[in-house]
Short mmCIF file of C-alpha atoms in Angstrom, two decimals:
data_model
loop_
_atom_site.label_atom_id
_atom_site.label_comp_id
_atom_site.label_asym_id
_atom_site.label_seq_id
_atom_site.Cartn_x
_atom_site.Cartn_y
_atom_site.Cartn_z
CA MET S 1 28.83 -6.20 -37.99
CA LYS S 2 28.54 -3.42 -35.49
CA LEU S 3 25.02 -4.53 -34.62
CA SER S 4 26.03 -8.05 -33.77
CA PHE S 5 27.90 -6.78 -30.75
CA ALA S 6 24.77 -5.27 -29.23
CA PRO S 7 23.49 -8.39 -27.44
CA LEU S 8 26.97 -9.15 -26.17
CA ALA S 9 27.38 -5.60 -24.94
CA ALA S 10 23.99 -5.78 -23.26
CA ALA S 11 24.90 -9.06 -21.61
CA LEU S 12 28.21 -7.70 -20.39
CA PHE S 13 26.48 -4.57 -19.17
CA LEU S 14 23.90 -6.54 -17.18
CA THR S 15 26.63 -8.67 -15.68
CA ALA S 16 28.46 -5.51 -14.73
CA ILE S 17 25.62 -3.82 -12.84
CA ALA S 18 23.59 -6.75 -11.63
CA PRO S 19 25.14 -8.55 -8.69
CA ALA S 20 25.15 -12.28 -8.22
CA SER S 21 21.76 -12.14 -6.48
CA ALA S 22 19.97 -10.98 -9.67
CA GLY S 23 18.41 -14.04 -11.29
CA PRO S 24 17.10 -14.48 -14.83
CA ASP S 25 13.75 -12.97 -13.89
CA GLN S 26 15.33 -9.77 -12.60
CA ASP S 27 17.58 -9.62 -15.65
CA SER S 28 14.63 -9.76 -18.00
CA VAL S 29 12.73 -7.10 -16.03
CA LEU S 30 15.72 -4.76 -16.20
CA THR S 31 16.23 -5.55 -19.89
CA TYR S 32 12.58 -4.67 -20.56
CA PHE S 33 13.08 -1.11 -19.32
CA GLN S 34 16.61 -0.87 -20.67
CA GLN S 35 15.33 -1.54 -24.20
CA ARG S 36 12.87 1.34 -23.86
CA ALA S 37 15.35 3.80 -22.34
CA ASP S 38 17.48 6.31 -24.26
CA SER S 39 20.75 5.48 -22.58
CA ALA S 40 22.36 2.79 -20.48
CA ALA S 41 21.00 2.28 -16.96
CA SER S 42 22.87 4.32 -14.38
CA PRO S 43 22.84 3.15 -10.75
CA GLU S 44 24.11 6.61 -9.75
CA ARG S 45 21.13 8.34 -11.36
CA GLY S 46 18.91 5.72 -9.73
CA LYS S 47 20.38 6.60 -6.35
CA SER S 48 19.66 10.30 -6.89
CA LEU S 49 16.11 9.52 -7.93
CA PHE S 50 15.60 7.45 -4.79
CA GLU S 51 17.06 10.02 -2.42
CA ALA S 52 15.77 13.26 -3.93
CA ARG S 53 12.94 15.31 -2.51
CA HIS S 54 10.69 15.75 -5.51
CA GLY S 55 8.02 18.37 -6.05
CA GLY S 56 4.80 17.76 -7.90
CA GLY S 57 3.67 14.66 -6.08
CA LYS S 58 1.40 14.26 -3.11
CA PRO S 59 2.50 16.26 -0.05
CA GLN S 60 2.52 13.17 2.15
CA THR S 61 5.21 11.49 0.04
CA PRO S 62 7.87 13.94 -1.20
CA SER S 63 10.51 11.23 -1.61
CA CYS S 64 10.88 7.47 -2.12
CA THR S 65 12.60 7.54 1.25
CA SER S 66 9.40 8.87 2.90
CA CYS S 67 8.29 5.25 3.15
CA HIS S 68 11.21 3.08 2.06
CA GLY S 69 13.70 4.28 4.66
CA GLY S 70 16.84 6.33 4.07
CA THR S 71 18.81 3.61 2.28
CA PRO S 72 17.79 0.59 0.18
CA SER S 73 19.03 -1.82 2.84
CA GLU S 74 16.71 -0.41 5.49
CA THR S 75 13.27 -1.77 6.29
CA GLY S 76 10.70 0.86 5.40
CA LYS S 77 7.31 1.67 6.83
CA THR S 78 4.10 2.67 5.09
CA ARG S 79 2.16 5.69 6.33
CA ALA S 80 -0.33 3.20 7.77
CA GLY S 81 2.41 1.57 9.85
CA LYS S 82 3.11 -1.61 7.87
CA GLU S 83 6.70 -2.69 7.34
CA ILE S 84 8.18 -2.63 3.83
CA ALA S 85 10.92 -5.14 3.07
CA PRO S 86 14.20 -3.48 2.05
CA MET S 87 14.42 -2.45 -1.60
CA ALA S 88 17.99 -3.71 -2.02
CA LEU S 89 17.95 -6.92 -4.00
CA SER S 90 20.63 -8.42 -1.78
CA ARG S 91 18.31 -7.94 1.21
CA THR S 92 15.07 -9.00 -0.49
CA PRO S 93 16.10 -11.44 -3.23
CA GLN S 94 12.58 -12.01 -4.61
CA ARG S 95 12.18 -8.34 -5.57
CA PHE S 96 11.90 -7.08 -9.17
CA SER S 97 11.21 -10.52 -10.65
CA ASP S 98 7.61 -9.88 -11.76
CA LEU S 99 7.26 -7.23 -14.48
CA LYS S 100 3.54 -6.69 -13.85
CA LYS S 101 4.15 -6.08 -10.17
CA VAL S 102 7.13 -3.79 -10.86
CA GLU S 103 5.02 -1.74 -13.30
CA LYS S 104 2.14 -1.52 -10.83
CA TRP S 105 4.33 -0.07 -8.09
CA PHE S 106 6.17 2.31 -10.42
CA ARG S 107 2.80 3.59 -11.64
CA ARG S 108 1.49 4.16 -8.12
CA ASN S 109 4.61 5.43 -6.46
CA CYS S 110 5.91 7.67 -9.25
CA ASN S 111 2.49 9.30 -9.27
CA SER S 112 2.49 9.65 -5.48
CA VAL S 113 6.05 10.98 -5.23
CA LEU S 114 6.62 12.82 -8.54
CA GLY S 115 3.05 13.49 -9.62
CA ARG S 116 3.63 11.77 -12.95
CA GLU S 117 4.64 8.49 -14.49
CA CYS S 118 8.33 7.67 -14.48
CA THR S 119 10.14 7.32 -17.77
CA ALA S 120 11.66 4.03 -18.90
CA GLN S 121 15.04 5.64 -18.29
CA GLU S 122 14.17 6.47 -14.69
CA LYS S 123 12.78 2.99 -14.07
CA SER S 124 15.85 1.47 -15.61
CA ASP S 125 18.18 3.61 -13.47
CA PHE S 126 16.18 2.91 -10.33
CA LEU S 127 16.25 -0.85 -10.87
CA ALA S 128 19.96 -0.82 -11.70
CA PHE S 129 20.59 0.95 -8.40
CA MET S 130 18.44 -1.42 -6.34
CA MET S 131 19.95 -4.47 -8.02
CA SER S 132 23.44 -3.19 -7.24
CA GLN S 133 22.59 -2.92 -3.55
CA MET J 1 -37.20 15.68 20.86
CA LYS J 2 -34.58 15.35 23.53
CA LYS J 3 -35.55 11.75 24.03
CA THR J 4 -35.29 11.05 20.30
CA LEU J 5 -31.82 12.54 20.18
CA PHE J 6 -30.71 10.47 23.14
CA LEU J 7 -32.08 7.35 21.52
CA ALA J 8 -30.32 8.17 18.27
CA ALA J 9 -27.05 8.65 20.13
CA ALA J 10 -27.49 5.38 21.97
CA ILE J 11 -28.12 3.50 18.75
CA GLY J 12 -25.21 5.31 17.17
CA PHE J 13 -22.78 4.14 19.81
CA ALA J 14 -24.25 0.71 20.00
CA GLY J 15 -24.06 0.55 16.23
CA LEU J 16 -20.89 -1.47 16.15
CA PRO J 17 -20.49 -3.74 13.17
CA VAL J 18 -20.60 -6.68 15.57
CA ASN J 19 -21.26 -7.15 19.26
CA ALA J 20 -18.21 -6.44 21.34
CA ASP J 21 -17.67 -10.08 22.28
CA GLU J 22 -18.11 -11.36 18.77
CA ARG J 23 -15.48 -11.95 16.17
CA VAL J 24 -15.48 -9.94 12.96
CA ALA J 25 -15.64 -12.30 9.98
CA VAL J 26 -12.25 -12.66 8.31
CA ILE J 27 -11.65 -11.76 4.68
CA ARG J 28 -11.91 -14.92 2.64
CA ASP J 29 -10.88 -13.56 -0.73
CA ASP J 30 -7.20 -13.89 -1.68
CA ILE J 31 -7.19 -10.93 -4.07
CA VAL J 32 -8.82 -8.67 -1.47
CA LYS J 33 -6.41 -9.93 1.18
CA LYS J 34 -3.38 -9.28 -1.01
CA GLU J 35 -4.31 -5.97 -2.62
CA CYS J 36 -6.02 -4.32 0.36
CA GLY J 37 -3.34 -5.58 2.69
CA ALA J 38 -0.29 -4.35 0.78
CA CYS J 39 0.14 -1.03 2.62
CA HIS J 40 -2.13 -1.45 5.62
CA MET J 41 -4.00 -4.26 7.29
CA ALA J 42 -6.87 -5.32 5.05
CA PHE J 43 -9.78 -3.86 7.01
CA GLN J 44 -12.80 -6.13 7.21
CA PRO J 45 -15.64 -4.97 4.93
CA GLN J 46 -18.16 -4.96 7.79
CA PHE J 47 -16.60 -1.77 9.12
CA LEU J 48 -18.09 0.39 6.36
CA PRO J 49 -21.33 0.36 4.38
CA ALA J 50 -21.32 -0.55 0.68
CA SER J 51 -21.67 3.05 -0.48
CA SER J 52 -18.48 3.94 1.40
CA TRP J 53 -16.53 1.09 -0.15
CA ARG J 54 -17.71 2.14 -3.61
CA THR J 55 -16.57 5.71 -2.98
CA ILE J 56 -13.19 4.47 -1.76
CA MET J 57 -12.73 2.17 -4.74
CA GLU J 58 -13.62 4.96 -7.17
CA GLY J 59 -10.93 7.21 -5.70
CA LEU J 60 -7.92 4.91 -5.58
CA THR J 61 -5.65 7.30 -7.47
CA ASP J 62 -5.77 9.49 -4.36
CA HIS J 63 -6.26 6.97 -1.58
CA PHE J 64 -5.75 8.94 1.64
CA GLY J 65 -2.85 10.78 0.03
CA GLU J 66 -1.36 8.01 -2.09
CA ASP J 67 -1.93 6.45 -5.47
CA ALA J 68 -3.28 2.97 -4.82
CA SER J 69 -4.72 2.46 -8.30
CA LEU J 70 -5.48 -1.02 -9.60
CA ASP J 71 -6.26 -2.46 -12.98
CA GLU J 72 -9.96 -2.39 -13.81
CA GLU J 73 -10.61 -6.11 -13.44
CA THR J 74 -8.98 -6.35 -10.02
CA ALA J 75 -10.77 -3.20 -8.83
CA ARG J 76 -14.13 -4.55 -9.96
CA HIS J 77 -13.53 -7.83 -8.18
CA ILE J 78 -12.54 -6.12 -4.94
CA THR J 79 -15.47 -3.67 -5.05
CA GLY J 80 -17.82 -6.62 -5.44
CA TYR J 81 -16.42 -8.36 -2.40
CA LEU J 82 -16.34 -5.28 -0.19
CA ALA J 83 -19.85 -4.15 -1.14
CA GLY J 84 -21.17 -7.70 -0.84
CA ASN J 85 -19.83 -8.11 2.69
CA ALA J 86 -20.28 -4.52 3.83
CA GLY J 87 -21.75 -3.34 7.10
CA ARG J 88 -25.07 -1.62 7.59
CA SER J 89 -25.46 1.95 6.45
CA ARG J 90 -25.69 4.49 9.27
CA GLY J 91 -26.81 7.97 8.47
CA ALA J 92 -26.80 9.82 5.19
CA LYS J 93 -23.13 10.76 5.21
CA THR J 94 -20.83 8.46 3.27
CA ALA J 95 -17.90 8.10 5.65
CA ILE J 96 -14.69 6.82 4.16
CA ARG J 97 -12.57 6.82 7.29
CA ILE J 98 -13.40 4.03 9.71
CA THR J 99 -11.54 6.01 12.37
CA GLU J 100 -14.09 8.83 12.16
CA LEU J 101 -17.16 6.70 12.73
CA GLY J 102 -19.06 7.37 15.95
CA TRP J 103 -18.56 3.92 17.45
CA PHE J 104 -14.86 3.93 16.59
CA VAL J 105 -14.26 7.29 18.24
CA HIS J 106 -16.33 6.20 21.24
CA GLU J 107 -14.40 2.94 21.62
CA HIS J 108 -10.95 4.50 21.29
CA ASN J 109 -11.08 8.04 22.62
CA ASP J 110 -10.52 7.48 26.32
CA GLU J 111 -8.96 4.07 26.08
CA VAL J 112 -5.91 4.68 23.96
CA SER J 113 -2.99 6.13 25.90
CA PRO J 114 -0.78 8.75 24.23
CA ARG J 115 2.02 6.20 24.38
CA ALA J 116 0.02 3.54 22.55
CA ARG J 117 -1.09 6.09 19.98
CA LYS J 118 2.50 7.12 19.38
CA LYS J 119 3.60 3.51 19.00
CA ALA J 120 0.85 2.81 16.48
CA GLY J 121 1.74 5.94 14.50
CA THR J 122 -1.77 6.13 13.12
CA MET J 123 -5.18 4.95 14.29
CA ALA J 124 -5.37 2.99 11.02
CA ASN J 125 -2.69 0.66 12.37
CA CYS J 126 -5.10 -1.77 14.07
CA THR J 127 -2.54 -4.53 14.64
CA ALA J 128 -0.30 -2.26 16.73
CA CYS J 129 -2.66 -2.89 19.66
CA HIS J 130 -5.13 -5.52 18.43
CA ARG J 131 -2.76 -8.39 17.68
CA GLY J 132 -5.54 -10.55 16.33
CA ALA J 133 -7.17 -7.85 14.20
CA GLU J 134 -6.51 -9.59 10.92
CA LYS J 135 -8.21 -12.69 12.28
CA GLY J 136 -11.15 -10.58 13.37
CA TYR J 137 -10.35 -10.34 17.09
CA TYR J 138 -10.56 -6.83 18.49
CA ASP J 139 -11.30 -7.73 22.08
CA ASP J 140 -7.73 -7.79 23.32
CA ASP J 141 -7.68 -4.18 24.41
#
């Protein structure tokens, strides 16, 4: 009986953190990582991950904000001078809808910034934060 | 000897991938356009010889200070296009920075004002000054 509440709880949870701009594609991308994470996605932890200056990565990119701008609603800039659309889902509504693309950029950027792959928990937190923005 | 050196230098500077008044052929491959143009302008393959492109494609996990790794199939496809449309090889050294090539330095050194350089942020930002760079026009300087 207890188990049968799980999908409902998950649905309620997604509704709670994902704003109106998150479509079914974004929901399923977040669910994918959520199912592989140890605990519920935390937008607060995602915010810290985004803002922190990490060690262990490449010296040129100590933080997500090195390229993405100080806040998710800002337009970022690559080191080569190309603009990066804001990470906030409300600003760039097509973001986070393609799992393959999301995984590609987590792989690259976690390695560049943290010097390792991100965990499913970190990815889940990060997405929850960006989808709440 | 002196004459040979002078000749070599002259060829080196004249060794542009195209004549100055000619257009550089645009990239006609959608995967190359998309993947190589995600973080910077997709530089036309004529700017480097095939050996340079292969070296670059083999080192994507540390691509000028960032991880730009691709899945194997995509990487193979892109390497094929870049090598197949590459420029002539000049000298034994495998350069991987277009901005360090003799002709590039020669073309830009005295022409780019400190202000323009600051605006561009990096010499890899072709479109900051060459508006038509992606279409192969570099004559608008």
